[in-house]
Coordinates of C-alpha atoms in Angstrom, one line a residue:
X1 CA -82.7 77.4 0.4
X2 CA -84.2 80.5 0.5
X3 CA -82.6 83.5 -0.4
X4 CA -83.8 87.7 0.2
X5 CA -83.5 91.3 -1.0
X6 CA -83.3 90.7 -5.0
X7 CA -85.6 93.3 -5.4
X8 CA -85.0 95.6 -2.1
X9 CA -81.5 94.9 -1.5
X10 CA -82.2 94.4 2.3
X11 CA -80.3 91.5 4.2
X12 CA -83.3 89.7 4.5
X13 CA -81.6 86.2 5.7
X14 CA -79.7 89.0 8.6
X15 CA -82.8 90.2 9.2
X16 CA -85.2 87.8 10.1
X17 CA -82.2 85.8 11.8
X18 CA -82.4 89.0 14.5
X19 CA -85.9 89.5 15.2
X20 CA -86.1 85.2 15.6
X21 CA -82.9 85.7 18.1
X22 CA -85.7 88.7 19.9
X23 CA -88.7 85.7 19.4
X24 CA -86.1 83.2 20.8
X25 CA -85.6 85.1 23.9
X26 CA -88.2 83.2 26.2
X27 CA -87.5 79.8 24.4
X28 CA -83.9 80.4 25.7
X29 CA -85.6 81.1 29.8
X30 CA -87.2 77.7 29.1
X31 CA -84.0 76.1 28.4
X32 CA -81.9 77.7 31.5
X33 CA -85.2 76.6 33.8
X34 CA -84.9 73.0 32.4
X35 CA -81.0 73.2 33.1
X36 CA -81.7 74.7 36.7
X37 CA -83.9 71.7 37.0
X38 CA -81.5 69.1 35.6
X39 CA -78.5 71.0 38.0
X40 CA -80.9 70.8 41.2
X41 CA -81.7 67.1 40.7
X42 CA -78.1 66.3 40.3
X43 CA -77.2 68.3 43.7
X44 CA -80.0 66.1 45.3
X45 CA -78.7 62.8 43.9
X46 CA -75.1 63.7 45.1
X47 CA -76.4 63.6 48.8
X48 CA -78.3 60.6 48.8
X49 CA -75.6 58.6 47.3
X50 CA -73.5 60.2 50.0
X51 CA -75.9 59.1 52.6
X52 CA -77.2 55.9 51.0
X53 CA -72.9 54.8 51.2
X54 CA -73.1 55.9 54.8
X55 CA -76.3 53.9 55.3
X56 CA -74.7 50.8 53.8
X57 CA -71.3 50.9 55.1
X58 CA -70.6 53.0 58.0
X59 CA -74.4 52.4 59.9
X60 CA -74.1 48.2 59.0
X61 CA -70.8 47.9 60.3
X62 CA -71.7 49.9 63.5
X63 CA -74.4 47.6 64.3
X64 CA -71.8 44.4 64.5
X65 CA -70.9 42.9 67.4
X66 CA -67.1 42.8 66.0
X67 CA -66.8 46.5 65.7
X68 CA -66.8 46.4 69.3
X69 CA -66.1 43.4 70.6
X70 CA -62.8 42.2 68.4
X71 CA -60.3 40.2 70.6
X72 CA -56.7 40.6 70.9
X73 CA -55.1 36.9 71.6
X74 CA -51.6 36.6 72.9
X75 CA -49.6 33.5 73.5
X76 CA -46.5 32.5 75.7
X77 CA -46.1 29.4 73.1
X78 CA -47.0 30.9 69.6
X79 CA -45.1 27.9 67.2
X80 CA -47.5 25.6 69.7
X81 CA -51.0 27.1 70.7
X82 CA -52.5 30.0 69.1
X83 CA -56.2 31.2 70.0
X84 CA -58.7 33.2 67.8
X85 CA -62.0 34.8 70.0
X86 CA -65.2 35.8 68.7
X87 CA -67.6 38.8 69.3
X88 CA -68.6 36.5 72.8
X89 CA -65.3 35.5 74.5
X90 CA -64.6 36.4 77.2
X91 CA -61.7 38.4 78.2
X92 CA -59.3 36.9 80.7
X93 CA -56.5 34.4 80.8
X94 CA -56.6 30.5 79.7
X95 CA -53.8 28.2 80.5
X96 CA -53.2 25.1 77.8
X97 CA -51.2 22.3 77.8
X98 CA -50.9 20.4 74.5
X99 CA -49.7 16.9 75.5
X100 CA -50.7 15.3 72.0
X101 CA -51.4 16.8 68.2
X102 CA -54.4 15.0 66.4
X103 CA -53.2 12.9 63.5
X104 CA -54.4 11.3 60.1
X105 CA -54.4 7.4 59.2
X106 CA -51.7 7.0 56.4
X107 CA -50.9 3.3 54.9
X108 CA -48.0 3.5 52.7
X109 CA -47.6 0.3 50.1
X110 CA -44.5 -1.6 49.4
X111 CA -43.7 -0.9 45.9
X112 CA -42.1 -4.7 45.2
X113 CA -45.6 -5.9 46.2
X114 CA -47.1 -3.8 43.3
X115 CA -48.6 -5.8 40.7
X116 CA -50.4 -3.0 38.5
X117 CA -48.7 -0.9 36.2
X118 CA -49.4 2.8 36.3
X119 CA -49.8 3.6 32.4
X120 CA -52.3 -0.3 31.4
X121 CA -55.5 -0.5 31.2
X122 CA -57.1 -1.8 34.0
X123 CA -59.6 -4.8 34.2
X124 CA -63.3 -4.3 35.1
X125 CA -63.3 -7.6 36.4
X126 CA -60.7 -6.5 38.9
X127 CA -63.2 -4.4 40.4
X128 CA -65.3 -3.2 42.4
X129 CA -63.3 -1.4 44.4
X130 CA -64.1 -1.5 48.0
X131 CA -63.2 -0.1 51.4
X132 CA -64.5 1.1 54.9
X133 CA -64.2 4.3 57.0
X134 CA -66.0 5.1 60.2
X135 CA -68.3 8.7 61.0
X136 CA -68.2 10.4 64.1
X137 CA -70.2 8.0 66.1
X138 CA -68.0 5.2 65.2
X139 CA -70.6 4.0 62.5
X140 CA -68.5 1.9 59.7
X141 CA -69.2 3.6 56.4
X142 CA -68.9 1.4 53.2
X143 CA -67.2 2.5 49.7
X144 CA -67.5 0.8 46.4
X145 CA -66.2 2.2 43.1
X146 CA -66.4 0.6 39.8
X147 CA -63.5 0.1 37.4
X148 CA -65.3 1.2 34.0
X149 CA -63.8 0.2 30.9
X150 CA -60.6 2.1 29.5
X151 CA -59.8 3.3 33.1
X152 CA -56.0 3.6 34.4
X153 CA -54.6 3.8 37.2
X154 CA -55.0 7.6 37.6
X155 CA -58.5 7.2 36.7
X156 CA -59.4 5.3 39.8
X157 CA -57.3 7.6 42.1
X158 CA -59.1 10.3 40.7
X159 CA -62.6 8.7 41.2
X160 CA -62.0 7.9 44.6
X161 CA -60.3 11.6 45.4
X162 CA -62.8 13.6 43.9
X163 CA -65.9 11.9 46.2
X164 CA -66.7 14.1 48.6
X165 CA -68.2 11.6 51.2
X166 CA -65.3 9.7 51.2
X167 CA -62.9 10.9 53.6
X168 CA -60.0 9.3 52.0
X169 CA -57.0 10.5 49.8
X170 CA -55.2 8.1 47.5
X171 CA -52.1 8.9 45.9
X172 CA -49.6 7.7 43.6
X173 CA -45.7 8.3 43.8
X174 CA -44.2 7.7 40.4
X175 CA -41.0 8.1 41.2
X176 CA -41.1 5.4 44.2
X177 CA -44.0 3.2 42.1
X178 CA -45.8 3.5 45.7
X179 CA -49.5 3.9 46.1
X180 CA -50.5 6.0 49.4
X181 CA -53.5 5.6 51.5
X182 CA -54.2 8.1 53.9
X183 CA -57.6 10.2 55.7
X184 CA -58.2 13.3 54.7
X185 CA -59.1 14.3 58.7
X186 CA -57.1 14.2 61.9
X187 CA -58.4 11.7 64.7
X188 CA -59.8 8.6 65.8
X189 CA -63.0 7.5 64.4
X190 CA -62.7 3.9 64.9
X191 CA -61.7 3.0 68.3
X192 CA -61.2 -1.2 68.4
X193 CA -59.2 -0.7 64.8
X194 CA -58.1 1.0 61.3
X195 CA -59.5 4.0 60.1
X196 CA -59.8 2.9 56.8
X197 CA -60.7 -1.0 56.2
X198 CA -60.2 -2.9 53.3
X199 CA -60.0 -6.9 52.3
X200 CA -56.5 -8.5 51.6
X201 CA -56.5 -9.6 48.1
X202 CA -58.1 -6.9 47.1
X203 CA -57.7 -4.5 44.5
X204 CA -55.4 -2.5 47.1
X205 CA -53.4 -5.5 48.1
X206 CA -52.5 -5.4 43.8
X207 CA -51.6 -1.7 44.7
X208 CA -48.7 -3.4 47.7
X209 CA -51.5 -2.1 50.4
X210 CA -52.0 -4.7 53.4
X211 CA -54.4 -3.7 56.4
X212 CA -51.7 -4.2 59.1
X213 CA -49.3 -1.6 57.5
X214 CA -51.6 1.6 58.7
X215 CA -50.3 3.7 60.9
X216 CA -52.8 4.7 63.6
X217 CA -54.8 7.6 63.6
X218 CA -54.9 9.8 67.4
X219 CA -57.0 12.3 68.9
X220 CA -55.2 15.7 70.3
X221 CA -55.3 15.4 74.1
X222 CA -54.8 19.1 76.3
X223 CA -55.0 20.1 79.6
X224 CA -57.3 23.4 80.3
X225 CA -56.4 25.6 82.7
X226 CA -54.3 23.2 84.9
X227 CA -57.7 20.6 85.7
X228 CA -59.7 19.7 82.5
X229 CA -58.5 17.3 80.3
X230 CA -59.8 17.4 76.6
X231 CA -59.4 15.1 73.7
X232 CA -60.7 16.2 70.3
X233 CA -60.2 14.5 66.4
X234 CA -59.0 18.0 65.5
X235 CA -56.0 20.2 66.1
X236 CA -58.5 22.9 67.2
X237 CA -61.0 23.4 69.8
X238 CA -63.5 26.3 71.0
X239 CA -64.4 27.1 74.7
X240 CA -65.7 30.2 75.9
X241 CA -66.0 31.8 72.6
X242 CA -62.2 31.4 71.9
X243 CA -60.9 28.8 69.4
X244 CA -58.0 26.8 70.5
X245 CA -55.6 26.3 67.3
X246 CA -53.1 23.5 68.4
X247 CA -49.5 23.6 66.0
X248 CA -47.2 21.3 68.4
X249 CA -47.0 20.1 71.9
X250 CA -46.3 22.8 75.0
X251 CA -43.2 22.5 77.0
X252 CA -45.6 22.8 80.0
X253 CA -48.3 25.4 80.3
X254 CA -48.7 28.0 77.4
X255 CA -50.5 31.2 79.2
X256 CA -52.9 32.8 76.2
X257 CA -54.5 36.3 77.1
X258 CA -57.7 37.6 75.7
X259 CA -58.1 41.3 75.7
X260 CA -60.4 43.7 73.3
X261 CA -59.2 45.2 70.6
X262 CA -59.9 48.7 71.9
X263 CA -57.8 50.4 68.9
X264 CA -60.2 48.5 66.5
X265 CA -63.0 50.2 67.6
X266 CA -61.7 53.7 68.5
X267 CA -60.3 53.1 64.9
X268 CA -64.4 52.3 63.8
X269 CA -66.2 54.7 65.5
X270 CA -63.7 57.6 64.4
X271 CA -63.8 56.4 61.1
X272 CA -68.0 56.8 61.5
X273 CA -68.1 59.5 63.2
X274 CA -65.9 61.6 60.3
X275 CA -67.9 60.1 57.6
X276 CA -71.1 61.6 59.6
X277 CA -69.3 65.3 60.0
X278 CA -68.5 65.2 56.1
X279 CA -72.7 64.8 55.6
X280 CA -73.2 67.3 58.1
X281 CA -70.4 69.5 56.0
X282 CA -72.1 68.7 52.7
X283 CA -75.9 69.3 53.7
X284 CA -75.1 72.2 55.9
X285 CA -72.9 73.7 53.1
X286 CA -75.7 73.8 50.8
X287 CA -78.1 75.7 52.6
X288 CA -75.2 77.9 53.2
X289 CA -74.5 78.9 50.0
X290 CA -75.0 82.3 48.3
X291 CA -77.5 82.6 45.7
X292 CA -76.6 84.7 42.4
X293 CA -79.5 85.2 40.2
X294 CA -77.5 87.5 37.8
X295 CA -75.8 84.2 37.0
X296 CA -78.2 82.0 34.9
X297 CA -77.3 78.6 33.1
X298 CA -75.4 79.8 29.9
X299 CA -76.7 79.3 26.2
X300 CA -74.9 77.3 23.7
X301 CA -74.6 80.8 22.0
X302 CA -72.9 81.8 24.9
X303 CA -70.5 79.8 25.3
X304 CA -69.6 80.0 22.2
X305 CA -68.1 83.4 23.1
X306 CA -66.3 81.9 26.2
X307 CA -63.5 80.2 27.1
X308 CA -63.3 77.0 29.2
X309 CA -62.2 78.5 32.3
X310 CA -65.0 81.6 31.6
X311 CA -67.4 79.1 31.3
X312 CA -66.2 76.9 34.5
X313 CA -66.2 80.1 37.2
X314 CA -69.5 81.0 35.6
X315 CA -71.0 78.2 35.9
X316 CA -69.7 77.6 39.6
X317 CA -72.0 80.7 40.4
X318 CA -74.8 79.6 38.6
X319 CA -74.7 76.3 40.9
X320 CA -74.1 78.3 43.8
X321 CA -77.2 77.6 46.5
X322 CA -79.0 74.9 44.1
X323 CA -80.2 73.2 47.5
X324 CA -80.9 76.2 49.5
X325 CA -83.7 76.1 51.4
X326 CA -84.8 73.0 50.3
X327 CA -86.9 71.3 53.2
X328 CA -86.1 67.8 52.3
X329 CA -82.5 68.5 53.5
X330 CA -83.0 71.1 56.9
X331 CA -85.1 68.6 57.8
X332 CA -83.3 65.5 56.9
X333 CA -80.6 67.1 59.1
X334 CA -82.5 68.0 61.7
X335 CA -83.8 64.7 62.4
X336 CA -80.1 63.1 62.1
X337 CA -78.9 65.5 64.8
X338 CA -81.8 64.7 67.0
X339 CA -81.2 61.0 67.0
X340 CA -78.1 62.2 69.4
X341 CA -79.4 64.2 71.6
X342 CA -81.7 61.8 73.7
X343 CA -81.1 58.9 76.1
X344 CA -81.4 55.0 75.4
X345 CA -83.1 53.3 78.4
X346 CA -80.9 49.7 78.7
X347 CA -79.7 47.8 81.0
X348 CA -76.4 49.1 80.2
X349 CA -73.8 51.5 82.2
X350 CA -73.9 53.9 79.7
X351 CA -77.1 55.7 78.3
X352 CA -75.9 59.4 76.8
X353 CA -73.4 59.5 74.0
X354 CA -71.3 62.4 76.0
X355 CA -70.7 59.7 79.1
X356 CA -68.8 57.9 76.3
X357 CA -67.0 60.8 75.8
X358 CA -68.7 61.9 72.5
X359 CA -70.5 65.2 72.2
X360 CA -72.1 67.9 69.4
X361 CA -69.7 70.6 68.7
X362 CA -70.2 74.0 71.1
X363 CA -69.6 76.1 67.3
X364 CA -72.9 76.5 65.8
X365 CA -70.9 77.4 62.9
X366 CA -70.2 73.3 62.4
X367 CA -73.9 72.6 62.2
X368 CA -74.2 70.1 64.9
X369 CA -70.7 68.4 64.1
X370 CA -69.8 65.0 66.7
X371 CA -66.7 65.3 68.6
X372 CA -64.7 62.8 69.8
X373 CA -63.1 62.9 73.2
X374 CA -60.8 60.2 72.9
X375 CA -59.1 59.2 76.7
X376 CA -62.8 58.8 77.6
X377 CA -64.0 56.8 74.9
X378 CA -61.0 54.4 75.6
X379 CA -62.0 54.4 79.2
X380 CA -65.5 53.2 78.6
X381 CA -64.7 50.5 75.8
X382 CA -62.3 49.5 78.6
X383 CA -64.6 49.0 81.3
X384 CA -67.6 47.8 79.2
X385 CA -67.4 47.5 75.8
X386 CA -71.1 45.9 75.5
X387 CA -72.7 48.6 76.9
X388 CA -70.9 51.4 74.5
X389 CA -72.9 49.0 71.7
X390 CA -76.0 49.0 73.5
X391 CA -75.5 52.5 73.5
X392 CA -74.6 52.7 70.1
X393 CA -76.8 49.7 68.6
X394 CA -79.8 48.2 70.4
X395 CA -82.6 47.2 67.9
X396 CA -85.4 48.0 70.2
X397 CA -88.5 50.4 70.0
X398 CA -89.2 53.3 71.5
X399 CA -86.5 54.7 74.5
X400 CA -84.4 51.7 74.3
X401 CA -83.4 51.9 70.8
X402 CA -79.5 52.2 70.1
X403 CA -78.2 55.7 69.3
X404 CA -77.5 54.2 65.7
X405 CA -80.6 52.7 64.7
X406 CA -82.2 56.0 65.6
X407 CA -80.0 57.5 62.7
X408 CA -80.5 54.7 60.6
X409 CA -84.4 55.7 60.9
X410 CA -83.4 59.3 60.3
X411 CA -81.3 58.6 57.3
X412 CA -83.3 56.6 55.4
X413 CA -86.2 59.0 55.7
X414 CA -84.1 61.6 54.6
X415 CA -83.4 59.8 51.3
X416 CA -86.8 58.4 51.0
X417 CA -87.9 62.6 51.0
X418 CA -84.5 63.1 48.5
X419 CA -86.0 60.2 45.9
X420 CA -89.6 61.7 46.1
X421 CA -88.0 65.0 45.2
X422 CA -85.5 64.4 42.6
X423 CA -86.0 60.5 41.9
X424 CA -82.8 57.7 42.1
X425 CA -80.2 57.9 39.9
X426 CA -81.9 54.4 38.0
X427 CA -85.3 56.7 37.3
X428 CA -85.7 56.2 33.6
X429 CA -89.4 58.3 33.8
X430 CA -89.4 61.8 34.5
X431 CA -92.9 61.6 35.9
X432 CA -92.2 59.5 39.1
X433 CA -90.3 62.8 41.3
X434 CA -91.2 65.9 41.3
X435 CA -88.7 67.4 39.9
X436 CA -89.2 65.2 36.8
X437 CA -93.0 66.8 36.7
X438 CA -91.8 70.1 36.5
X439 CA -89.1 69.1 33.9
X440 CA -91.9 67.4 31.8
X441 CA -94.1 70.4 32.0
X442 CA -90.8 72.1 30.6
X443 CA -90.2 70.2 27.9
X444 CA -93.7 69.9 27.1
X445 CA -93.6 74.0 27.0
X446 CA -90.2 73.5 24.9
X447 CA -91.6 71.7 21.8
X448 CA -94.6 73.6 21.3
X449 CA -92.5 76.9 21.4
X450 CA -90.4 75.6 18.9
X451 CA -93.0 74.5 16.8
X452 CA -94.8 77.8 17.2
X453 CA -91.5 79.7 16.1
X454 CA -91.3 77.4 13.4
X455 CA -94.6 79.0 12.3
X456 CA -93.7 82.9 13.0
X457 CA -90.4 82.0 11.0
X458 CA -92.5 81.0 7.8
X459 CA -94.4 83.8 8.6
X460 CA -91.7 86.1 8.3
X461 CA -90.5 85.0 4.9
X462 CA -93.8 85.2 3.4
X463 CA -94.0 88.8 4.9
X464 CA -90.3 89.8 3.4
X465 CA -91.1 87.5 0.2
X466 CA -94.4 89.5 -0.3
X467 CA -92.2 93.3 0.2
X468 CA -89.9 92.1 -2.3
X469 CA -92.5 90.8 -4.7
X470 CA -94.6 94.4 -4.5
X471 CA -90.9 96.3 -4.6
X472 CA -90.1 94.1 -8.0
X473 CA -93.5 95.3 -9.4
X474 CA -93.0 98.6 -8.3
X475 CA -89.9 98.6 -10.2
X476 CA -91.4 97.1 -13.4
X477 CA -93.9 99.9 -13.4
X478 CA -91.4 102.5 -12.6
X479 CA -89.3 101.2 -15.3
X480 CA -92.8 101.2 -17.7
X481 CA -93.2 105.1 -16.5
X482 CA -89.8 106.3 -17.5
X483 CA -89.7 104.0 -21.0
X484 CA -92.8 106.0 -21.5
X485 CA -92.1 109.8 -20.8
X486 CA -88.6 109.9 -21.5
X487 CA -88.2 107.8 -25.1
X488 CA -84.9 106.6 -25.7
X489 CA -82.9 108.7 -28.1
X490 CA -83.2 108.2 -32.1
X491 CA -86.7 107.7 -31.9

């Protein structure tokens, strides 16, 4: 604690507070450069996560085959045959004719034949437990499960239930006391008898299980397009990239008609295409922006005087044209819009984005902004939708790489320049963008200021300390002087 001016009278502590604030002066510069800094890196990072989302969502899901090639399925007979087409089906129209659904092998025991009780303990020696399915070759496929000690009924079923090479599902009723066998797939695997085989007398024969009780498992059986007759173990089947789903049998022919999905990708490529204008918006913006240098980051001091709103508008202009002119981002543009303008060589009808129907805006005022006609675009994803993606995406080099890849390359350069400038937002040392040099530097600068006003601080309380300690002794002497000449009275 230090306290002035017991000799002088001067505010001493007032004093040396305003010739620091004067000493303080380019300390407080240091800290509004370092804020600059700190706003400028933040601006930076604010574009590349805009472009790196863009990169990951809108650019990916550009380059898939579904974003242009999704299929619309209709059917005649929906609660009979429904269809689902990949990227590779081809449009047109299929006729079907379910005559037969694909069913499982089920062997349901007679519960006065069962000679186990559901809640005793079952006897290892009534074990092994064995049985016989066949695999898709017709290959018979043995089963054998032991009865451990302690094990119930439930125990076994769960055993046998929770193997997942055994294609077989048993279950118990308890309120019929009947045991159920049944496949857990459609078809016919064995051909010259049951699905699933097991011996009479056998623990499933205790369960009131016999071999002959099993109803017969059956392939489904269609007709394709009036000529070819199929027969498949399951209720589904896939031709010509469309995936027959079969849910009960046709009265006749059901007519299904595959079509794309040309809302889907108008829907897509709109979507893209706004996401791409908002970068342009964004980057464009900031090298738009006016500068005010009579605006500098405010002091704590400052804002101390201010209210919250005074501080917000100021503050709004002391962000104003952070970005501008920064090369990282004209150029990162520049090479985005390029990717547009020339053609992709491919063997497909369409090699210039505007014979699509999608141009560069005629304002320059929009900064190179894409704008979709849309009656074209429909009439080219009508007549070829895979050459509007080998327009759009072709992972080629050189003149036959995709309009999209081409900004793909352009984007990612862009923040590859952003991170060398102002770092990722998961850079932890300042020293690895260049930003984060010069805000070293700063801070570097910061410290030893501080440390050096320390020093003129001390100084100036040993200077004021010193004046008061001459002014005390000039007192005392003054005091000595008068004692001296003028004698106090009754002496």
């Amino acid at each position: 604690m230090r306290i002035g001016g017991l000799a002088s009278g001067i505010d001493t502590e007032t004093m040396i507070k305003d010739l620091m604030n004067a000493e303080r002066i380019p300390l407080d510069k240091l800290h509004q450069d370092r804020t600059k800094l700190e706003w400028k890196r933040d601006a930076f990072r604010d574009v590349n996560k805009m472009l790196a989302d863009f990169d990951r969502n809108l650019i990916f899901n550009m380059k898939l085959s579904n974003t242009f090639n999704t299929k619309i399925i209709s059917s005649t007979q929906e609660n009979a045959v429904r269809a689902t087409g990949n990227a590779g089906a081809n449009s047109g129209t299929y006729r079907i004719e379910v005559k037969q659904l694909a069913t499982s092998a089920i062997n349901v025991g007679d519960p006065s034949k069962m000679n186990i009780n559901s809640e005793d303990t079952l006897d290892p020696s009534m074990g092994p437990i064995e049985f016989s399915t066949y695999n898709k070759d017709g290959e018979k496929i043995d089963h054998s499960y032991e009865i451990q000690s302690g094990d119930k009924l439930s125990n076994v079923i769960k055993r046998i239930n929770d193997d997942v090479d055994s294609p077989v599902r048993l279950t118990y009723d308890e309120n019929a006391n009947t045991v159920i066998l049944e496949a857990t797939r459609t078809g016919q695997y064995n051909k010259d008898g049951q699905e699933i085989e097991f011996e009479e007398g056998s623990f499933f024969t205790q369960l009131g299980l016999t071999q002959s009780a099993e109803s017969d498992a059956q392939n489904a059986e269609f007709k394709y397009n009036g000529a070819y007759e199929v027969s498949t173990q399951d209720n589904h089947y896939q031709l010509n990239g469309v995936t027959f789903q079969f849910l009960n049998k046709t009265e006749g022919e059901a007519t299904l008609n595959v079509t794309n999905d040309i809302d889907h990708t108008v829907d897509k490529i709109k979507e893209f295409v706004e996401a791409y204008n908002e970068i342009v918006d964004k980057i464009t913006g900031s090298q738009r922006e006016q500068v005010y240098r009579d605006f500098p980051p405010l002091t704590d001091e400052q804002k101390s005087d201010m209210t919250e709103r005074e501080i917000e508008l100021w503050e709004e202009k002391a962000k104003s044209g952070m970005l501008k002119g920064e090369v990282a981002l004209s150029s990162g543009l520049t090479s985005m819009r390029s990717s547009w303008y020339s053609t992709v060589k491919n063997d497909g009808a369409f090699t210039s984005l505007t014979e699509i129907g999608i141009s560069t805006s005629a304002d320059y005022l929009d900064g190179g902004k894409l704008v979709i006609d849309e009656e074209r675009l429909r009439e080219a994803l009508a007549d070829d939708p895979e050459s509007v993606q080998k327009l759009f995406s072709n992972n080629a080099e050189g003149e036959g790489r995709g309009l999209i890849n081409r900004l793909e390359d352009a984007v990612e350069g862009t923040i590859s320049q952003i991170n060398q400038r102002a770092g990722k937002a998961t850079s932890v040392s300042l020293d690895g963008y260049a930003l984060g040099k010069r805000m070293e530097d700063i801070n570097s600068r910061i410290e030893n200021f501080e440390r050096r006003l320390e020093q003129v601080e001390s100084r100036y309380w040993k200077q004021f300390s010193e004046m008061e300690r001459a002014i005390s002794m000039m007192n005392q002497q003054s005091n000595m002087l008068m004692s001296n000449f003028f004698p106090a009275q009754g002496q």
